[in-house]
mmCIF file of C-alpha atoms in Angstrom:
data_model
loop_
_atom_site.group_PDB
_atom_site.id
_atom_site.type_symbol
_atom_site.label_atom_id
_atom_site.label_comp_id
_atom_site.label_asym_id
_atom_site.label_seq_id
_atom_site.Cartn_x
_atom_site.Cartn_y
_atom_site.Cartn_z
ATOM 1 C CA GLN A 21 -5.829 -32.066 80.592
ATOM 2 C CA VAL A 22 -5.023 -33.631 77.227
ATOM 3 C CA GLN A 23 -2.300 -36.036 76.146
ATOM 4 C CA LEU A 24 -0.897 -35.842 72.637
ATOM 5 C CA ALA A 25 0.902 -38.497 70.593
ATOM 6 C CA GLU A 26 2.444 -37.871 67.193
ATOM 7 C CA SER A 27 2.983 -40.541 64.552
ATOM 8 C CA GLY A 28 3.698 -40.840 60.855
ATOM 9 C CA GLY A 29 7.243 -39.586 60.689
ATOM 10 C CA GLY A 30 9.955 -41.337 58.734
ATOM 11 C CA LEU A 31 12.523 -41.123 55.987
ATOM 12 C CA VAL A 32 11.412 -39.856 52.588
ATOM 13 C CA GLN A 33 13.137 -38.594 49.465
ATOM 14 C CA ALA A 34 12.890 -34.986 48.420
ATOM 15 C CA GLY A 35 9.647 -34.372 46.581
ATOM 16 C CA GLY A 36 7.858 -37.067 48.519
ATOM 17 C CA SER A 37 4.979 -36.896 50.985
ATOM 18 C CA LEU A 38 4.195 -37.835 54.554
ATOM 19 C CA ARG A 39 1.123 -37.482 56.722
ATOM 20 C CA LEU A 40 1.656 -36.849 60.389
ATOM 21 C CA SER A 41 -1.021 -37.592 62.945
ATOM 22 C CA CYS A 42 -1.542 -36.079 66.367
ATOM 23 C CA ALA A 43 -3.855 -38.243 68.439
ATOM 24 C CA ALA A 44 -5.323 -36.719 71.563
ATOM 25 C CA SER A 45 -6.635 -38.422 74.647
ATOM 26 C CA GLY A 46 -8.293 -36.823 77.597
ATOM 27 C CA ARG A 47 -11.273 -34.641 77.851
ATOM 28 C CA ALA A 48 -12.575 -31.854 75.682
ATOM 29 C CA PHE A 49 -10.259 -32.160 72.706
ATOM 30 C CA SER A 50 -12.558 -29.828 70.819
ATOM 31 C CA SER A 51 -11.748 -27.098 73.346
ATOM 32 C CA TYR A 52 -8.175 -26.864 72.131
ATOM 33 C CA ASN A 53 -6.560 -25.097 69.246
ATOM 34 C CA ILE A 54 -3.802 -27.303 67.823
ATOM 35 C CA GLY A 55 -0.445 -26.363 66.385
ATOM 36 C CA TRP A 56 2.438 -28.152 64.719
ATOM 37 C CA PHE A 57 6.009 -27.085 65.358
ATOM 38 C CA ARG A 58 9.347 -28.466 64.267
ATOM 39 C CA GLN A 59 12.841 -28.379 65.632
ATOM 40 C CA ALA A 60 15.999 -29.180 63.727
ATOM 41 C CA PRO A 61 19.254 -29.993 65.556
ATOM 42 C CA GLY A 62 20.806 -26.886 67.053
ATOM 43 C CA LYS A 63 17.844 -24.690 66.113
ATOM 44 C CA GLU A 64 14.852 -23.239 67.871
ATOM 45 C CA ARG A 65 11.401 -24.767 67.759
ATOM 46 C CA ASP A 66 9.607 -23.167 64.812
ATOM 47 C CA PHE A 67 5.938 -22.804 64.025
ATOM 48 C CA VAL A 68 4.685 -24.881 61.091
ATOM 49 C CA ALA A 69 0.882 -24.806 61.071
ATOM 50 C CA ALA A 70 -2.129 -24.427 63.346
ATOM 51 C CA VAL A 71 -5.846 -25.117 63.248
ATOM 52 C CA SER A 72 -8.627 -23.599 65.297
ATOM 53 C CA ARG A 73 -10.968 -25.482 67.617
ATOM 54 C CA SER A 74 -13.676 -25.717 65.000
ATOM 55 C CA GLY A 75 -11.291 -26.544 62.192
ATOM 56 C CA GLY A 76 -12.572 -23.541 60.330
ATOM 57 C CA ASN A 77 -9.364 -21.532 60.465
ATOM 58 C CA SER A 78 -5.871 -22.708 59.610
ATOM 59 C CA TYR A 79 -2.537 -20.928 59.618
ATOM 60 C CA TYR A 80 0.797 -21.730 58.016
ATOM 61 C CA ALA A 81 4.402 -20.662 58.130
ATOM 62 C CA ASP A 82 5.480 -19.076 54.868
ATOM 63 C CA SER A 83 8.029 -21.840 54.357
ATOM 64 C CA VAL A 84 5.343 -24.537 54.126
ATOM 65 C CA LYS A 85 2.428 -22.639 52.631
ATOM 66 C CA GLY A 86 1.113 -24.423 49.554
ATOM 67 C CA ARG A 87 2.899 -27.660 50.470
ATOM 68 C CA PHE A 88 1.479 -28.593 53.888
ATOM 69 C CA THR A 89 -2.151 -28.917 54.929
ATOM 70 C CA ILE A 90 -3.438 -29.118 58.481
ATOM 71 C CA SER A 91 -6.813 -30.647 59.288
ATOM 72 C CA ARG A 92 -8.649 -32.071 62.259
ATOM 73 C CA ASP A 93 -11.102 -34.903 62.723
ATOM 74 C CA THR A 94 -13.019 -34.188 65.897
ATOM 75 C CA ALA A 95 -14.711 -37.589 65.899
ATOM 76 C CA LYS A 96 -11.292 -39.268 65.980
ATOM 77 C CA ASN A 97 -9.670 -36.702 68.290
ATOM 78 C CA THR A 98 -6.899 -36.383 65.736
ATOM 79 C CA VAL A 99 -5.158 -33.586 63.882
ATOM 80 C CA TYR A 100 -3.280 -34.303 60.669
ATOM 81 C CA LEU A 101 -0.447 -32.587 58.881
ATOM 82 C CA GLN A 102 -0.253 -33.586 55.238
ATOM 83 C CA MET A 103 3.197 -32.732 53.925
ATOM 84 C CA ASN A 104 3.802 -32.726 50.179
ATOM 85 C CA SER A 105 6.774 -31.723 48.034
ATOM 86 C CA LEU A 106 9.088 -32.273 50.951
ATOM 87 C CA LYS A 107 12.515 -30.663 50.953
ATOM 88 C CA PRO A 108 15.687 -31.547 52.858
ATOM 89 C CA GLU A 109 15.211 -28.375 54.914
ATOM 90 C CA ASP A 110 11.962 -29.846 56.255
ATOM 91 C CA THR A 111 14.040 -32.371 58.206
ATOM 92 C CA ALA A 112 13.274 -31.981 61.913
ATOM 93 C CA VAL A 113 11.434 -33.425 64.860
ATOM 94 C CA TYR A 114 7.794 -32.448 64.501
ATOM 95 C CA TYR A 115 5.678 -31.724 67.572
ATOM 96 C CA CYS A 116 1.986 -31.118 67.981
ATOM 97 C CA ALA A 117 0.711 -28.926 70.775
ATOM 98 C CA ALA A 118 -2.630 -27.924 72.256
ATOM 99 C CA ALA A 119 -3.633 -24.445 73.335
ATOM 100 C CA LEU A 120 -6.630 -23.304 75.361
ATOM 101 C CA VAL A 121 -6.085 -19.663 74.517
ATOM 102 C CA SER A 122 -7.970 -18.284 71.548
ATOM 103 C CA PHE A 123 -5.887 -17.678 68.466
ATOM 104 C CA GLY A 124 -5.372 -14.033 67.648
ATOM 105 C CA VAL A 125 -3.464 -12.244 64.939
ATOM 106 C CA SER A 126 -0.246 -14.190 65.411
ATOM 107 C CA ASN A 127 -0.098 -15.745 68.864
ATOM 108 C CA PHE A 128 -0.478 -19.208 67.338
ATOM 109 C CA ARG A 129 3.151 -18.891 66.207
ATOM 110 C CA GLN A 130 4.438 -18.706 69.782
ATOM 111 C CA PRO A 131 5.286 -21.970 71.565
ATOM 112 C CA SER A 132 4.593 -20.284 74.908
ATOM 113 C CA VAL A 133 0.829 -20.105 74.300
ATOM 114 C CA TYR A 134 0.498 -23.883 74.065
ATOM 115 C CA ASN A 135 -0.361 -25.798 77.208
ATOM 116 C CA TYR A 136 0.405 -29.376 76.200
ATOM 117 C CA TRP A 137 2.962 -30.988 73.899
ATOM 118 C CA GLY A 138 3.537 -34.390 72.378
ATOM 119 C CA GLN A 139 6.859 -36.221 72.352
ATOM 120 C CA GLY A 140 7.584 -35.547 68.698
ATOM 121 C CA THR A 141 8.129 -37.606 65.563
ATOM 122 C CA GLN A 142 11.226 -37.496 63.387
ATOM 123 C CA VAL A 143 10.930 -36.483 59.742
ATOM 124 C CA THR A 144 13.999 -36.905 57.560
ATOM 125 C CA VAL A 145 14.036 -35.788 53.934
ATOM 126 C CA SER A 146 16.953 -37.003 51.844
ATOM 127 C CA SER A 147 18.223 -35.125 48.820
#
């Protein structure tokens, strides 16, 4: 089992940057693929980015490609989401999640494949 805790959210102006962290505790963090999702009020939880166990493969939603970067530091049991050129439409609660299943063609986009979730961190981008 793994416990996840997000941090780094806040209020930022459009065009600004934030770096979210997802700190994991528990055993075998390196066994998990990690994803970031976000959920705006009244909307479904949407895929943002994911990184493989090794950190060698990363995946992004089209809406954030070129602006967001996901990375993982195995020594610190932490996954980061660097968010640049933020837009008001990026406003949401951001969640990290851990999956034991291997990432395939597109399963990393599906919340149902993730076994564990953090509590979320609020990101608000003002115009």
